[in-house]
Short mmCIF file of C-alpha atoms in Angstrom, two decimals:
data_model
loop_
_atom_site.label_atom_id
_atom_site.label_comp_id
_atom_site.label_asym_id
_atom_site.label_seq_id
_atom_site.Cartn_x
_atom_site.Cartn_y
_atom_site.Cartn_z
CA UNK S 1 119.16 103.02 109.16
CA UNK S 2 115.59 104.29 108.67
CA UNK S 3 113.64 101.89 107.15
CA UNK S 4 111.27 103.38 104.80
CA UNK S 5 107.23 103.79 104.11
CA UNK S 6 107.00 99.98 103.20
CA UNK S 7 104.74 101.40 99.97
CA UNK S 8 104.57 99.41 96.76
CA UNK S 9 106.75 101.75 94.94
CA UNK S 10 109.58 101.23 97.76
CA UNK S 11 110.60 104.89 96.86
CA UNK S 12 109.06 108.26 97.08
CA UNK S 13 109.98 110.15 94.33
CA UNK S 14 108.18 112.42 92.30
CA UNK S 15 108.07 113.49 87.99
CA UNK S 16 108.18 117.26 89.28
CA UNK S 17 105.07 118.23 87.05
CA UNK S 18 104.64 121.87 86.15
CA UNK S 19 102.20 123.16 89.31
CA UNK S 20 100.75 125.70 87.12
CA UNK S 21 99.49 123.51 84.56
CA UNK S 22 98.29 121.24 87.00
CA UNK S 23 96.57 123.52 88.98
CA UNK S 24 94.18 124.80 86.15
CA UNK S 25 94.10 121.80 84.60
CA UNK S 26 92.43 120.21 87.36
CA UNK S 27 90.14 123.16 88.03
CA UNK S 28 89.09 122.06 84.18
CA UNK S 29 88.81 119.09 84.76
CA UNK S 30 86.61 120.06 87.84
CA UNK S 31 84.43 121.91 85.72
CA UNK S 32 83.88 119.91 82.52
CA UNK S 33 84.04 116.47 83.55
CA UNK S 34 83.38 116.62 87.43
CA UNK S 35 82.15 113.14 88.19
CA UNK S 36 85.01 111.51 86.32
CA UNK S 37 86.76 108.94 88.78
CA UNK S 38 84.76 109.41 91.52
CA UNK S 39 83.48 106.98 93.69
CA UNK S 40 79.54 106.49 94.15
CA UNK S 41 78.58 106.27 97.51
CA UNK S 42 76.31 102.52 97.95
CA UNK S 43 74.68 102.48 101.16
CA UNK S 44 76.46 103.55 103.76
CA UNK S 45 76.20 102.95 106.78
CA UNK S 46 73.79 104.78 109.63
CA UNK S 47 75.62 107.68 111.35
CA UNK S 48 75.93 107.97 115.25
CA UNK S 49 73.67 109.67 116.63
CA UNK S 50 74.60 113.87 116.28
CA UNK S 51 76.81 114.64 118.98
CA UNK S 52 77.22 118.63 119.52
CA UNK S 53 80.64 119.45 119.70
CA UNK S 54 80.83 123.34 121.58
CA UNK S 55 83.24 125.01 123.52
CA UNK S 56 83.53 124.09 127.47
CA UNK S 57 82.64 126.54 129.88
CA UNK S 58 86.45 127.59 129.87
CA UNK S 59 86.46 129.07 126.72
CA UNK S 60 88.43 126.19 125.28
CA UNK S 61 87.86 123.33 122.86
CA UNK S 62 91.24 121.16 122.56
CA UNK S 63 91.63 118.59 119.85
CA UNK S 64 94.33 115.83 119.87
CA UNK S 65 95.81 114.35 116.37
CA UNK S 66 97.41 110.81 116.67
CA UNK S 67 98.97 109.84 113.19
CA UNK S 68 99.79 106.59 112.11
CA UNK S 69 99.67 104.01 114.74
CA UNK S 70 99.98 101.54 112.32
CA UNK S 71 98.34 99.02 114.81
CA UNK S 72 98.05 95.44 113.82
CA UNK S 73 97.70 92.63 116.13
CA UNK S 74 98.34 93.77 119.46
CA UNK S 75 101.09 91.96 122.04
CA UNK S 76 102.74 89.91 119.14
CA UNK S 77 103.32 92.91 116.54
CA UNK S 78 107.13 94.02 116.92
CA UNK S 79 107.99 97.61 117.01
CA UNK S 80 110.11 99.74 114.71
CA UNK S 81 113.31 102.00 114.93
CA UNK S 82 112.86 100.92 118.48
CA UNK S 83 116.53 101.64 121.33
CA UNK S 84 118.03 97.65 121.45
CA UNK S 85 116.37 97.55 125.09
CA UNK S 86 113.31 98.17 124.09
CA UNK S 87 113.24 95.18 121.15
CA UNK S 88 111.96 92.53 123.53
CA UNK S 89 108.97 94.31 125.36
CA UNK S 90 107.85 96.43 122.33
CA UNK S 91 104.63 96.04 120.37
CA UNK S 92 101.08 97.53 119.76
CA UNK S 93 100.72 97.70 123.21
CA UNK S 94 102.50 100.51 123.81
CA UNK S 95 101.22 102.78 121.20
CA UNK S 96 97.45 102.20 123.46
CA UNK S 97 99.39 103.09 126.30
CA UNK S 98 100.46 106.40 124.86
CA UNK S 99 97.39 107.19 123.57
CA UNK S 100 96.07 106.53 127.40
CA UNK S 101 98.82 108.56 128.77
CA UNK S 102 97.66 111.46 126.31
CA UNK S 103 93.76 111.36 127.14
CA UNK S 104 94.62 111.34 130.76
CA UNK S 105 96.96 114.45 130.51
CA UNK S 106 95.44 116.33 127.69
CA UNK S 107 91.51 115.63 128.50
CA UNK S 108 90.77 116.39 124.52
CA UNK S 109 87.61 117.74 123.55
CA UNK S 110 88.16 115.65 120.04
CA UNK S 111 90.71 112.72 119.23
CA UNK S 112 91.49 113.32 115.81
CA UNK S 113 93.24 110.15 113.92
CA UNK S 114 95.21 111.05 110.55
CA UNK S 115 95.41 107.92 108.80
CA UNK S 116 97.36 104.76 108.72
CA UNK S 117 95.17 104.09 111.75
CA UNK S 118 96.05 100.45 110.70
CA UNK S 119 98.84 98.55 108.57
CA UNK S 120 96.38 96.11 106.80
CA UNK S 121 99.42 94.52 105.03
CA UNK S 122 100.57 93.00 109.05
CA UNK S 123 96.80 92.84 110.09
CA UNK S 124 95.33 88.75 110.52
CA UNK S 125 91.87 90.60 110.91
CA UNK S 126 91.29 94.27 109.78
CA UNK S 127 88.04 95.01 111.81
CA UNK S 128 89.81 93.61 115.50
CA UNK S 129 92.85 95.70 114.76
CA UNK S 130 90.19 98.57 114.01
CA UNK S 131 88.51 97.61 117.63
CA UNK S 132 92.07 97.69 119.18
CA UNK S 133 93.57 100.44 117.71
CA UNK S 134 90.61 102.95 118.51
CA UNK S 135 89.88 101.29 122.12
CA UNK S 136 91.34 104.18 124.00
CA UNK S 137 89.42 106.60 122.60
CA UNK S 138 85.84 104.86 122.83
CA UNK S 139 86.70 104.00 126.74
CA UNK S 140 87.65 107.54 127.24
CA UNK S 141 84.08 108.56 126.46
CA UNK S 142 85.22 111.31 124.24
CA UNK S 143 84.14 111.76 120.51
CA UNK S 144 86.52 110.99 118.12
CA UNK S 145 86.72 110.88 114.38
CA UNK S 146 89.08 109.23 111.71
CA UNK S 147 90.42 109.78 108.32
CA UNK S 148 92.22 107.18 106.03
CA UNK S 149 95.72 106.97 105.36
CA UNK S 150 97.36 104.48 102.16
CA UNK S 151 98.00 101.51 104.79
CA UNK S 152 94.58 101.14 106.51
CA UNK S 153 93.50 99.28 102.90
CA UNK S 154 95.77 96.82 102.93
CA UNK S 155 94.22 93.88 105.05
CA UNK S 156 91.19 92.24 104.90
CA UNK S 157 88.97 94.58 104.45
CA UNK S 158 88.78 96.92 101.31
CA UNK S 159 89.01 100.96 101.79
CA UNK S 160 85.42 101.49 101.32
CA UNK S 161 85.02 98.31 104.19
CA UNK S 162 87.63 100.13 106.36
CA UNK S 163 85.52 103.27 106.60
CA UNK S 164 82.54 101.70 107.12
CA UNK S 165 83.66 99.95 110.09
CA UNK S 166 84.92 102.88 111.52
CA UNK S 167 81.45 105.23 111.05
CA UNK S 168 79.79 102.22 113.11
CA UNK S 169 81.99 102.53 116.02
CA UNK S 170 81.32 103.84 119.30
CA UNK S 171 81.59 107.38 120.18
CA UNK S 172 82.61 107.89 117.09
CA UNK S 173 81.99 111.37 114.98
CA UNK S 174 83.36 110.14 111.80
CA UNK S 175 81.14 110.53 108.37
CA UNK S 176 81.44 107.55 105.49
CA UNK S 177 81.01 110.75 102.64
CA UNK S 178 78.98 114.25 102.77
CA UNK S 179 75.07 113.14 102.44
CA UNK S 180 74.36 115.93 99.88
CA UNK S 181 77.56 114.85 97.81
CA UNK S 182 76.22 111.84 95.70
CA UNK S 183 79.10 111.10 93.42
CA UNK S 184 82.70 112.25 95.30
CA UNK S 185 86.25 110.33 95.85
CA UNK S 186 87.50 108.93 98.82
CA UNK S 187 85.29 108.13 101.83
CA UNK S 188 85.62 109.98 104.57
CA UNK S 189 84.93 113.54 103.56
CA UNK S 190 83.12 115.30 106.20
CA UNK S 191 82.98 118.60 108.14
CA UNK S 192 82.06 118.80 111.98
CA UNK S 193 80.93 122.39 113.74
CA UNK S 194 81.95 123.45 116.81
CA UNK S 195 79.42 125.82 118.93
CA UNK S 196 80.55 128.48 121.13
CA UNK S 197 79.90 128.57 124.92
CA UNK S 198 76.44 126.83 126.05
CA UNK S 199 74.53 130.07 127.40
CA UNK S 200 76.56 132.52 125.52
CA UNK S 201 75.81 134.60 122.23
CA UNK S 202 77.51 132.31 120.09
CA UNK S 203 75.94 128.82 121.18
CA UNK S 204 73.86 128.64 118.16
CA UNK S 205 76.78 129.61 115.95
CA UNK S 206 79.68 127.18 114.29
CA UNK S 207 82.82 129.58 115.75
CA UNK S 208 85.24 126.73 114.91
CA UNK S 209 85.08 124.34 111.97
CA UNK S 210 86.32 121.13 111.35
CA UNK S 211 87.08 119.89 107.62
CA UNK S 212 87.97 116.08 106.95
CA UNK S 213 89.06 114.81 103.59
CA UNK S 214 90.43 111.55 102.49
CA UNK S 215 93.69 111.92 100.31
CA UNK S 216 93.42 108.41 99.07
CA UNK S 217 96.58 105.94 99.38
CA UNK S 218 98.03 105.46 95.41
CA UNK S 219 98.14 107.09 92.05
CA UNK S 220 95.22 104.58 89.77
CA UNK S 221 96.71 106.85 86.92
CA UNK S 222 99.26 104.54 84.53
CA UNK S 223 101.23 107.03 83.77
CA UNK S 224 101.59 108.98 87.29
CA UNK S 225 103.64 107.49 89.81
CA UNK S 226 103.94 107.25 93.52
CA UNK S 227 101.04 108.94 96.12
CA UNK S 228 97.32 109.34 95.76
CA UNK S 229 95.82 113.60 95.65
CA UNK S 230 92.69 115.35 96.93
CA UNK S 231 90.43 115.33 93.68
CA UNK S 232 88.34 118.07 92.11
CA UNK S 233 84.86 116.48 93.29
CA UNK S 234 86.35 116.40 97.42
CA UNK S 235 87.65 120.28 96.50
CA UNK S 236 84.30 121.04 95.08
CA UNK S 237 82.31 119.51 98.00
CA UNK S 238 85.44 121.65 100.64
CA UNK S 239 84.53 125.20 98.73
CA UNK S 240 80.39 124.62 98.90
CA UNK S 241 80.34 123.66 102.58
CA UNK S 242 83.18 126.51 103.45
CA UNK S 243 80.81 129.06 101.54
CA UNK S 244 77.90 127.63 103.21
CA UNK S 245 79.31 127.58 106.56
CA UNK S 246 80.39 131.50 106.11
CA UNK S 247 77.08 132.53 104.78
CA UNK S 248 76.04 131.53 108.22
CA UNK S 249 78.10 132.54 110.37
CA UNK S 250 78.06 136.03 109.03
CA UNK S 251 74.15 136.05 109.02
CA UNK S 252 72.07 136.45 111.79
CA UNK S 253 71.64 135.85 114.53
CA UNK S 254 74.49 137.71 115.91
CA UNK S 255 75.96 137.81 111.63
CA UNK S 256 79.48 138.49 111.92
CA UNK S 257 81.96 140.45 109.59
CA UNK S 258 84.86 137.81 109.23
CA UNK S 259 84.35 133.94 108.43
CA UNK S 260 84.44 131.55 111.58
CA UNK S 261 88.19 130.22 111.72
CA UNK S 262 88.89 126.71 109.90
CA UNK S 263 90.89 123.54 110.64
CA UNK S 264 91.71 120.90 107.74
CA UNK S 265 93.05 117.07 108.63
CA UNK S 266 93.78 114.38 105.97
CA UNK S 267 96.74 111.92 105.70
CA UNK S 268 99.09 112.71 102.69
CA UNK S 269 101.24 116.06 103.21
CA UNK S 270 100.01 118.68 99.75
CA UNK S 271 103.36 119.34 97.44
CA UNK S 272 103.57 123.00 99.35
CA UNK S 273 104.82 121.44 102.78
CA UNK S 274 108.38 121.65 101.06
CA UNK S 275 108.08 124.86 101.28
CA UNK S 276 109.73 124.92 104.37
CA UNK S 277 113.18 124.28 106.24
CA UNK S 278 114.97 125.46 109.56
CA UNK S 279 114.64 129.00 108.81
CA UNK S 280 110.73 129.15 108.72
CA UNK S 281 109.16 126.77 110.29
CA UNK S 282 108.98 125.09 114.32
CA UNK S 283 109.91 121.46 114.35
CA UNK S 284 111.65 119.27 111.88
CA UNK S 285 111.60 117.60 109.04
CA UNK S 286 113.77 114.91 109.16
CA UNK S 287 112.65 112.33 106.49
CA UNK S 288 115.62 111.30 104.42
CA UNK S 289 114.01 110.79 100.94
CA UNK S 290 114.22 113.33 98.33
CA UNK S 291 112.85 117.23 99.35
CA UNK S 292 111.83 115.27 102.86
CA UNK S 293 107.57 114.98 102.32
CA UNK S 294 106.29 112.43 100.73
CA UNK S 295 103.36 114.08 98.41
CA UNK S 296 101.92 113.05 95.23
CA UNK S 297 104.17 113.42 92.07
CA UNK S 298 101.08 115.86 91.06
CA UNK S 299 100.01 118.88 92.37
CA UNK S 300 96.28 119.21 92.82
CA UNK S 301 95.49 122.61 93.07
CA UNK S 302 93.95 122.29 96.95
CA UNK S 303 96.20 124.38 98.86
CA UNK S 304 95.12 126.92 96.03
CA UNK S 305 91.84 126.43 96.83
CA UNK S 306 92.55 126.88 100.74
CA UNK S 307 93.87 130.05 100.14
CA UNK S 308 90.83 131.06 98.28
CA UNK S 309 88.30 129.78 100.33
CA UNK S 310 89.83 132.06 103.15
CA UNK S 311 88.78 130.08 106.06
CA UNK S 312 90.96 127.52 106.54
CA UNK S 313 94.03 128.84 109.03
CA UNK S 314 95.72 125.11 109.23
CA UNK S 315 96.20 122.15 107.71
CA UNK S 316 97.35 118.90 109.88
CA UNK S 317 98.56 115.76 108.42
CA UNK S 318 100.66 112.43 109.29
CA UNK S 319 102.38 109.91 106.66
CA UNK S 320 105.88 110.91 107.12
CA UNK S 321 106.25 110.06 110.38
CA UNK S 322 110.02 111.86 111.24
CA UNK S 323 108.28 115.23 110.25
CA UNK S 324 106.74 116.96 113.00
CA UNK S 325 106.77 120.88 111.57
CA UNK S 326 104.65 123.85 111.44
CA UNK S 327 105.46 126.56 108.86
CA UNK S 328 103.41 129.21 107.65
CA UNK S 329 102.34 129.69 104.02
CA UNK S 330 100.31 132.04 102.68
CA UNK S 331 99.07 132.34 106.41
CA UNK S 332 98.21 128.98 106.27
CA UNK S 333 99.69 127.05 108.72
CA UNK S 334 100.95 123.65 107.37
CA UNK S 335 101.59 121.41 110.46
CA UNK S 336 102.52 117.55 111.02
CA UNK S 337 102.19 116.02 113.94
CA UNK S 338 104.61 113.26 114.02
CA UNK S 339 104.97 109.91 113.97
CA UNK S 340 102.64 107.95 116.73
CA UNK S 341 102.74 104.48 116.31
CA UNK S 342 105.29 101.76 117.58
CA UNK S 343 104.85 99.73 114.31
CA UNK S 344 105.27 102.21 112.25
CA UNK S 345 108.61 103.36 111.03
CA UNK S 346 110.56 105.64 113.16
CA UNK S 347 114.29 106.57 114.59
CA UNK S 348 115.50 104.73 117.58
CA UNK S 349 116.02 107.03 120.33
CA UNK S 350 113.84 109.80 118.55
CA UNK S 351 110.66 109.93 120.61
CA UNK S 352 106.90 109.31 119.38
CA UNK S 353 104.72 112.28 119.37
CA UNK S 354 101.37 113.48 119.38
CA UNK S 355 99.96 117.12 118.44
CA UNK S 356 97.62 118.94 120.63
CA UNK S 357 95.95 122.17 119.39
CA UNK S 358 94.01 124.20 121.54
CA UNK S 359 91.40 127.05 120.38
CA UNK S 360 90.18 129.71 122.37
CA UNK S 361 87.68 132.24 123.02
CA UNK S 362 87.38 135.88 123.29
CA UNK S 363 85.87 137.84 126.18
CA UNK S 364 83.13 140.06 125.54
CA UNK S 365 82.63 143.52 127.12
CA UNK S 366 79.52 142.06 128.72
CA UNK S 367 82.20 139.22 130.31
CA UNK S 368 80.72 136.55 128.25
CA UNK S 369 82.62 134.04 125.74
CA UNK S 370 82.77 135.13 122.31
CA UNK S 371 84.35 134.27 118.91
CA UNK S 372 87.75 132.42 118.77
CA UNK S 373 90.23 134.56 119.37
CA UNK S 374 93.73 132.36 119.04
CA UNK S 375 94.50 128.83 117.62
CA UNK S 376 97.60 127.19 119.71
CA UNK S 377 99.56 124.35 119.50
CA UNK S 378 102.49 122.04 121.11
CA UNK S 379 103.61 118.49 120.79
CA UNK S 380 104.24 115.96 123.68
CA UNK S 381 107.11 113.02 123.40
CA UNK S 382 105.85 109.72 124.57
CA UNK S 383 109.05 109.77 127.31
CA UNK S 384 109.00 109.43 130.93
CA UNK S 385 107.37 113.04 131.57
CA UNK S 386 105.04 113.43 128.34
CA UNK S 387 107.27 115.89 128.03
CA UNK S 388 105.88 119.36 125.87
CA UNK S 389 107.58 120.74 122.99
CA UNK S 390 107.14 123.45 120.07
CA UNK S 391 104.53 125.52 121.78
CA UNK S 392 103.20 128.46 119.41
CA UNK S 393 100.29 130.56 117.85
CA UNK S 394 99.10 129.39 114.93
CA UNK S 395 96.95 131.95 114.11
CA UNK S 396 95.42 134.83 116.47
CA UNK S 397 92.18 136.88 115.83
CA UNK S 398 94.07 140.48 116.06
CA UNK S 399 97.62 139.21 114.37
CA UNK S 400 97.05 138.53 110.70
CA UNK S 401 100.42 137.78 108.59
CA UNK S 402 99.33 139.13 105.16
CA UNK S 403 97.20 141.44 103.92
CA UNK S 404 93.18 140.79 103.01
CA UNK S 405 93.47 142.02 99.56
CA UNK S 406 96.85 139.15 99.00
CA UNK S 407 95.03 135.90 98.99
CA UNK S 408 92.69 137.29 95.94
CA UNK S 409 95.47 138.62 93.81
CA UNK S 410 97.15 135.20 94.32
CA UNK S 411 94.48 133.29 93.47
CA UNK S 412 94.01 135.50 90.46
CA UNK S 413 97.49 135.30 89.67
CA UNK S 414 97.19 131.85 90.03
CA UNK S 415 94.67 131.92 87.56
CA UNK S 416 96.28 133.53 84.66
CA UNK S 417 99.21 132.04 84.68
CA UNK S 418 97.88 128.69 84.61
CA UNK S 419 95.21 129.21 81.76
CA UNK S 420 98.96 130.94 79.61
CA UNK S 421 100.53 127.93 81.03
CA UNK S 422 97.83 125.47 79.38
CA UNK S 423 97.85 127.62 76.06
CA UNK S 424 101.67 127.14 75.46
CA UNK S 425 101.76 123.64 76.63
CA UNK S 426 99.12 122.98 73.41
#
């Protein structure tokens, strides 16, 4: 039997709200009342000192996602949904040997962790399972960067303490909240750029850019159940730094026609990743519980404001850990990358994973490196072989799957069927 998120609502059901009245009604909110619930940012902590992320000399800048570890306190923590052989000699330990195993054959540019980096509620001490948990990665030299998941919280330190701790690690590229936002929710909203080739035409230019959001852990609304949401202040914050980001990029030096492509990573899957089953998607969703994601009861309108903001060409998440899918949507690519962790739920016999996506660049006519030109991905299974799995194109320069003028008649569609929507429901 699967055992299930270990959440305090021990189910993960939703009140299947009307999406079009929640869509504009939180793009109202956004504009009438937009520091409402947010969270002030009180001195946080000193940043590391900028590293410059770019593009190796190969024309390749690989990231790897690990989601939900769920480490706690190392050699005595028991694993999960573990084969009966593997009872006795399971724990934390081997989740920091698969993350070894995956530096040493994947040599990331960027370790990417998705949340429930920790389960507080098994933790004796929050900040050494922190230390533990994210060892790999600072011995491995490589940057690295975290968001929160709804478990991290739940120890002794608070969510604002987690994230704190984390910016103040080593090697670490992770932001407590965007300097220029003063009043936004969550911490741990933050976008990275990625230059192009040192020495080519594009290494003063962002070709690749990072977005990091925090999707929170619980609903602090009475009378909405389950799962936290991406609020209007962290969408506000995504749409000024994606406009800002594609002012520059098509301005010169070198100004380009199209926007620089986008990649998005938070914890809890948006309400549109049940969008997909067997027939359109690569991977699986095998999480038992209702539509099999586990997203907030409420939809919040970001997807929506992906699709707008045109950048974005995939979204990356963890929290239901027997969902490892890809499926297209509105050519965005909504992807999870499986369950990590040895403490964290899982299905004996059905392997841990990690994602890997690679992006790469385009040759110029003068045989330098130029924009991206594709966005790949694959999985490997924490077996004997690290075996790969899944491999596709997620999105590819000359391959687009809809056409330009779509995405603006959606989002205009969008538009005026929520405002009728809100008229009727008064």
């Amino acid at each position: 039997m699967i055992s299930g998120k270990r959440d305090l609502f021990g189910t993960k059901g939703r009140t299947g709200l009307d999406f079009m009245v929640l869509v504009s009604t939180v793009w109202w909110l956004c504009l009438t009342a937009f520091s409402v619930s947010a969270a002030t940012q009180a001195d946080p902590p000193s940043p590391q000192p900028n590293q410059k992320l770019r593009f190796g000399q190969n024309g390749e800048f690989k990231i790897l996602q690990v989601a939900d570890m769920h480490y706690a306190n190392g050699k005595s923590t028991p694993c999960l949904n573990v084969l009966p052989s593997q009872n006795f000699s399971c724990s934390d330990l081997n989740t920091t040997v698969f993350i070894n195993r995956m530096i040493q054959a994947e040599k990331p540019n960027l370790i990417v962790f998705t949340g429930d980096n920790i389960f507080g509620f098994d933790c004796t001490d929050s900040a050494k399972s922190l230390e533990a948990a994210f060892a790999p990665a600072i011995a491995s030299n490589i940057p690295w960067v975290a968001v929160l998941g709804n478990h991290d919280q739940e120890g002794t330190l608070s969510r604002e303490g987690v994230m704190k701790h984390i910016v103040g690690m080593k090697n670490t590229l992770s932001k407590f909240n965007p300097p220029e936002a003063h009043i936004i929710d969550g911490f741990g909203n933050y976008n990275l750029e990625v230059g192009g080739v040192e020495g080519s035409d594009f290494e003063n230019k962002s070709v690749l850019n990072l977005y990091f959001l925090d999707s929170g852990d619980y609903s602090k609304v009475s009378t909405i159940f389950g799962y936290d949401w991406i609020k209007p202040s962290q969408q506000l914050w995504f749409q000024r730094t994606s406009a800002k980001l594609k002012k520059a990029y098509k301005s010169g030096p070198l100004p380009q026609k199209d926007a620089a492509p986008g990649l998005t990573y938070f914890h809890i899957p948006l309400p549109e990743y049940a969008s997909f089953d067997s027939s359109n998607m690569t991977g699986v969703k095998l999480e038992p519980d209702g539509n099999g994601i586990s997203s907030a009861s409420v939809n919040s309108g970001f997807f929506t404001t992906l699709v707008s903001a045109g950048d974005v060409k995939a979204v990356f998440i963890g929290h239901d850990h027997l969902n490892d899918f890809c499926g297209n949507l509105m050519n965005i690519q909504l992807c999870y990358a499986g369950g990590f962790g040895y403490h964290a739920y899982g299905k004996a016999g059905w392997s841990r994973r990690a994602r890997v996506v690679v992006a790469s660049l385009e040759k110029t006519e003068k045989g330098s490196w130029g924009d991206v030109k594709s966005i790949k991905t694959w999985k490997r299974l924490d077996d004997q072989h690290l075996t790969g799995i899944d491999g596709e194109v997620l999105w590819s320069k000359n391959s687009q799957c809809i056409n330009s003028q779509t995405v603006p008649f959606y989002w205009s569609m969008l538009q005026l069927l929520g405002w009728v929507s809100i008229i009727l429901a008064w």
